[in-house]
mmCIF file of C-alpha atoms in Angstrom:
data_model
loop_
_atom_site.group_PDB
_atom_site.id
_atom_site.type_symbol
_atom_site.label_atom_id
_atom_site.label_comp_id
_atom_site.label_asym_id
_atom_site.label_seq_id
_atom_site.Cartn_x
_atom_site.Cartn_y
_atom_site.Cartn_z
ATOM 1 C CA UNK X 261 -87.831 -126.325 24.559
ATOM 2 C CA UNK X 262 -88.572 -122.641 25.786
ATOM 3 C CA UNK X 263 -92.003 -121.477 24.592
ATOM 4 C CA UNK X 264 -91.532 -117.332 24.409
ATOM 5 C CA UNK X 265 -94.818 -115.095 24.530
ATOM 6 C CA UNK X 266 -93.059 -113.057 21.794
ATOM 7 C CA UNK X 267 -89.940 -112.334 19.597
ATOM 8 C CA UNK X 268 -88.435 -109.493 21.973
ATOM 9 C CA UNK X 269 -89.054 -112.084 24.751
ATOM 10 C CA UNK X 270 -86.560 -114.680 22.889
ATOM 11 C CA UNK X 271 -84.297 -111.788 21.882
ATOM 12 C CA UNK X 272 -83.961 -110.878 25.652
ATOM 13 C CA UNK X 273 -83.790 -114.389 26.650
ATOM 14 C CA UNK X 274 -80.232 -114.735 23.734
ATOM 15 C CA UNK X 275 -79.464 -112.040 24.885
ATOM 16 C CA UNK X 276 -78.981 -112.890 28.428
ATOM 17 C CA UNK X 277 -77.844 -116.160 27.162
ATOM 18 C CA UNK X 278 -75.040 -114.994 25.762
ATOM 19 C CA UNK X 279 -74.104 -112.705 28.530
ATOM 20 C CA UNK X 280 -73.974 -115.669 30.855
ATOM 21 C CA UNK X 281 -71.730 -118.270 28.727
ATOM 22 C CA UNK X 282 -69.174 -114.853 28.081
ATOM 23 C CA UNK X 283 -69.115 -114.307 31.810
ATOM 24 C CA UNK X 284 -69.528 -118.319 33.034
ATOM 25 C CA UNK X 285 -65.650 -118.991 33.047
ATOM 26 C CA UNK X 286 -65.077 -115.161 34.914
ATOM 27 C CA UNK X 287 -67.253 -115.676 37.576
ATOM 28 C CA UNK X 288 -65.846 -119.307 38.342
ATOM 29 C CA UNK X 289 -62.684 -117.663 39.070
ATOM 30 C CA UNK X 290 -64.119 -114.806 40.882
ATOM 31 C CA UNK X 291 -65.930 -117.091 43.390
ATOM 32 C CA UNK X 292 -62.364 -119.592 44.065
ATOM 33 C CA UNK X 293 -60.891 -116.712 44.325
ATOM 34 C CA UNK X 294 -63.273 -115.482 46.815
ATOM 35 C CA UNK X 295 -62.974 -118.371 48.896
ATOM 36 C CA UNK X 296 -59.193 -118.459 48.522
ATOM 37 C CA UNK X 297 -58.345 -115.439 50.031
ATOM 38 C CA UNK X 298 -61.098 -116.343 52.821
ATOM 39 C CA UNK X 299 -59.040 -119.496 53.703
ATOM 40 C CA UNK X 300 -55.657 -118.269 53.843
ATOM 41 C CA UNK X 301 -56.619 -114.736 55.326
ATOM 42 C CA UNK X 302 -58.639 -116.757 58.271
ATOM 43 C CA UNK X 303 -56.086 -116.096 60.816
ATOM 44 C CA UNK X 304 -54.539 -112.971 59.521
ATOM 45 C CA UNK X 305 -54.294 -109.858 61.394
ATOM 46 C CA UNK X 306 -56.103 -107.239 59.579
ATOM 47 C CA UNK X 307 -53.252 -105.221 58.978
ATOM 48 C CA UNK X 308 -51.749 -108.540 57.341
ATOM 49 C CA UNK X 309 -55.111 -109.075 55.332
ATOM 50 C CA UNK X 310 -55.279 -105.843 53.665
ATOM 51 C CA UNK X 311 -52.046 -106.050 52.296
ATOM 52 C CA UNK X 312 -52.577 -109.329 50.880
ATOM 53 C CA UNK X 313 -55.666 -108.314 49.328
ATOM 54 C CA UNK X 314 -54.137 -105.250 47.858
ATOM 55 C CA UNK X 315 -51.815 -107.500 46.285
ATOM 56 C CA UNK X 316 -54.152 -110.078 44.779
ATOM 57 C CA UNK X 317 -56.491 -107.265 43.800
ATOM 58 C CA UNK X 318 -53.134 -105.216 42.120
ATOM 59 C CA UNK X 319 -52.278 -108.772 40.146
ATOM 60 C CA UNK X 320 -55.958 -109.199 38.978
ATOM 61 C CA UNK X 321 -56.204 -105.594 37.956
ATOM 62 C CA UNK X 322 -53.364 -106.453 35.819
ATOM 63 C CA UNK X 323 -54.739 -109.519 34.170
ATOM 64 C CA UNK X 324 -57.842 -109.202 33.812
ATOM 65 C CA UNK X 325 -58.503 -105.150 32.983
ATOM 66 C CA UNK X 326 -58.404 -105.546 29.507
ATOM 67 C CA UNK X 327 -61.109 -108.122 29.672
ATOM 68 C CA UNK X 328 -63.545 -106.179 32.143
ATOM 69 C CA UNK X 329 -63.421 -102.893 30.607
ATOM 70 C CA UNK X 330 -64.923 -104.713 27.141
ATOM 71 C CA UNK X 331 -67.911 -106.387 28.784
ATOM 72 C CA UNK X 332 -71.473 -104.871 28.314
ATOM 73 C CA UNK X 333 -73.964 -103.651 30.730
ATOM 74 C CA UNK X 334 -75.791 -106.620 30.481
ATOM 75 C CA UNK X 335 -72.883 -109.059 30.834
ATOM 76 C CA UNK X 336 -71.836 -107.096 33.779
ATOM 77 C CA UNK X 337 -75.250 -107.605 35.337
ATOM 78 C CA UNK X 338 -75.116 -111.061 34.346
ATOM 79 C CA UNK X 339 -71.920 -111.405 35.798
ATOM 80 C CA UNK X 340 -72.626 -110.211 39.355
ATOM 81 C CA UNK X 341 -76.138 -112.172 39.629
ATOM 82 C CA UNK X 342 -73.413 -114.903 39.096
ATOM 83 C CA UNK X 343 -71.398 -114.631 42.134
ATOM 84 C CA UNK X 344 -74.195 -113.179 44.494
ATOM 85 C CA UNK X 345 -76.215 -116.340 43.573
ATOM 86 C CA UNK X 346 -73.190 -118.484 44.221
ATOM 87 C CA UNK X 347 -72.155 -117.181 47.417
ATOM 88 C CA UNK X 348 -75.503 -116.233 48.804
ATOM 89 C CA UNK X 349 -74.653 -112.496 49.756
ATOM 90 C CA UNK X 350 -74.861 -108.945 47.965
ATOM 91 C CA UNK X 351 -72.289 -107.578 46.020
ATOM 92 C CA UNK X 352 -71.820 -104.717 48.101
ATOM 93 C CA UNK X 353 -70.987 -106.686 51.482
ATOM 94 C CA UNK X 354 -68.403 -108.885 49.484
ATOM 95 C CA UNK X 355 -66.662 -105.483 48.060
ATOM 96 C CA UNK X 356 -66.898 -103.828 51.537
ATOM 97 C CA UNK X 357 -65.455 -107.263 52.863
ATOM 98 C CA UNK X 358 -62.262 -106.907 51.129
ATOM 99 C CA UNK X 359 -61.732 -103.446 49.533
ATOM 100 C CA UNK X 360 -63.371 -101.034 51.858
ATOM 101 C CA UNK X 361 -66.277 -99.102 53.221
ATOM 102 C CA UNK X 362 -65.443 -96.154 50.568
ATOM 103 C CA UNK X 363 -64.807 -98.348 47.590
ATOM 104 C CA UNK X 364 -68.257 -100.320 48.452
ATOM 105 C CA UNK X 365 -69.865 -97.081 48.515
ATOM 106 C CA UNK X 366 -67.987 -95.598 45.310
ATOM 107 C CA UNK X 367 -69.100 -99.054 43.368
ATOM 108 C CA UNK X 368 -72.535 -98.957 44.802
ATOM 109 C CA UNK X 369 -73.405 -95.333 43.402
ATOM 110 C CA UNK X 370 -71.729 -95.756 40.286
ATOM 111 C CA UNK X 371 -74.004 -98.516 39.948
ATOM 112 C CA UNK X 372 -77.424 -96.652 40.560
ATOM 113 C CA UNK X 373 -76.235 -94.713 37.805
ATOM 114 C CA UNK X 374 -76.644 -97.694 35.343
ATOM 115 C CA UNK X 375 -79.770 -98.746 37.316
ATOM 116 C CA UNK X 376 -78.518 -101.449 39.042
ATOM 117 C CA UNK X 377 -78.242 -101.528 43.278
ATOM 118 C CA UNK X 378 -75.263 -103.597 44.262
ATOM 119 C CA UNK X 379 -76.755 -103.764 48.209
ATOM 120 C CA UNK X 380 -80.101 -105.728 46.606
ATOM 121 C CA UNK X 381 -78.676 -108.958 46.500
ATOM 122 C CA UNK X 382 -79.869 -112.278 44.195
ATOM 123 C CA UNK X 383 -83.522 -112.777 44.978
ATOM 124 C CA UNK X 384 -84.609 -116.059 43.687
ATOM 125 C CA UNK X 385 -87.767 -115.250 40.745
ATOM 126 C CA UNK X 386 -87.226 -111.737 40.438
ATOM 127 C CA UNK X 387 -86.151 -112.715 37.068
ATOM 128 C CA UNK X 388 -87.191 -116.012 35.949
ATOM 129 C CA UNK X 389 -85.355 -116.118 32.479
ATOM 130 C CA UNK X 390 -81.787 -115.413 34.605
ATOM 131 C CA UNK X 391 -83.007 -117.917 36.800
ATOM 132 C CA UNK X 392 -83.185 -120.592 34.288
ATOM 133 C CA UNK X 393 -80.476 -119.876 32.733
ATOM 134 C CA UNK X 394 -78.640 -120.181 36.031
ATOM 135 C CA UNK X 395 -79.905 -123.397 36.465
ATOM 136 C CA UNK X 396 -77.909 -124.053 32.316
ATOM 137 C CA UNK X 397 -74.820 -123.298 34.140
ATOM 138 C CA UNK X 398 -74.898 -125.222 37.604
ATOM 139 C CA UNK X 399 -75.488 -122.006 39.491
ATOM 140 C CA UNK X 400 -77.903 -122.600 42.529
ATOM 141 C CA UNK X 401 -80.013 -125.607 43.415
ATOM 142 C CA UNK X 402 -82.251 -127.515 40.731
ATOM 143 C CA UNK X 403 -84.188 -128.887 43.453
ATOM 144 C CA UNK X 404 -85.991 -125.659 44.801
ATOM 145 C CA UNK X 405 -87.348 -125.306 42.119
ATOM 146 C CA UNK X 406 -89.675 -128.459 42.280
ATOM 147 C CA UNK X 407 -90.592 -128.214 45.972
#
């Protein structure tokens, strides 16, 4: 069991807790998603690729809207440590990698605003509850840890 220095200590640890089991099954499908459209848009001419990622992006937007706009800050935070930790690169070069240079940029300021920088990246102990509860959920490698 978790030994906490104090009770706003645990309640940040729940916190973030929570955040990560809401966002677990959203970020599963982000990242085989991810590496979907990187498998079939391999050999695609880049006109080719946009369009198919303007589709796949105008389906999601459909299905999934509802569900994004009602997460927190937190679980939003949560949600991209997630996917940066799983496919080892920042935020901001996955959303320049298939929407755009301007929509990167647009996302990326919007999220300075909330004190968050998507170009940062997952750094491994910058936050060592999030890392632990990473490890709950099968996200990164047990065994660096213990080296």
């Amino acid at each position: 069991p978790r030994k906490f220095k104090g009770l706003d200590e645990q309640a940040q640890y729940n916190r973030l807790k929570y955040a990560a089991k809401k966002v677990y099954p959203y970020a599963l499908e982000a990242i085989s998603l991810y590496e979907d459209i990187q498998d079939e848009t391999q050999d695609m001419s880049k006109r080719k690729r946009k369009r198919f990622i303007r589709q796949e992006h105008k389906e999601l937007k459909e299905d999934l809207n509802d569900q994004m706009k009602n997460l927190s800050k937190t679980q939003g935070k949560v949600l991209i440590k997630m996917i940066e930790k799983e496919l080892g690169r920042p935020f901001y070069d996955i959303i320049r990698e298939t929407r755009g240079s301007m929509t990167a940029v647009y996302w990326h300021n919007l999220s300075k605003l909330y004190g968050y920088d998507l170009k940062e990246g997952y750094q491994l102990n910058a936050d060592p509850m999030l890392d632990e509860i990473f490890l709950d959920y099968d996200f990164g490698d047990p065994y660096r840890w213990y080296q």
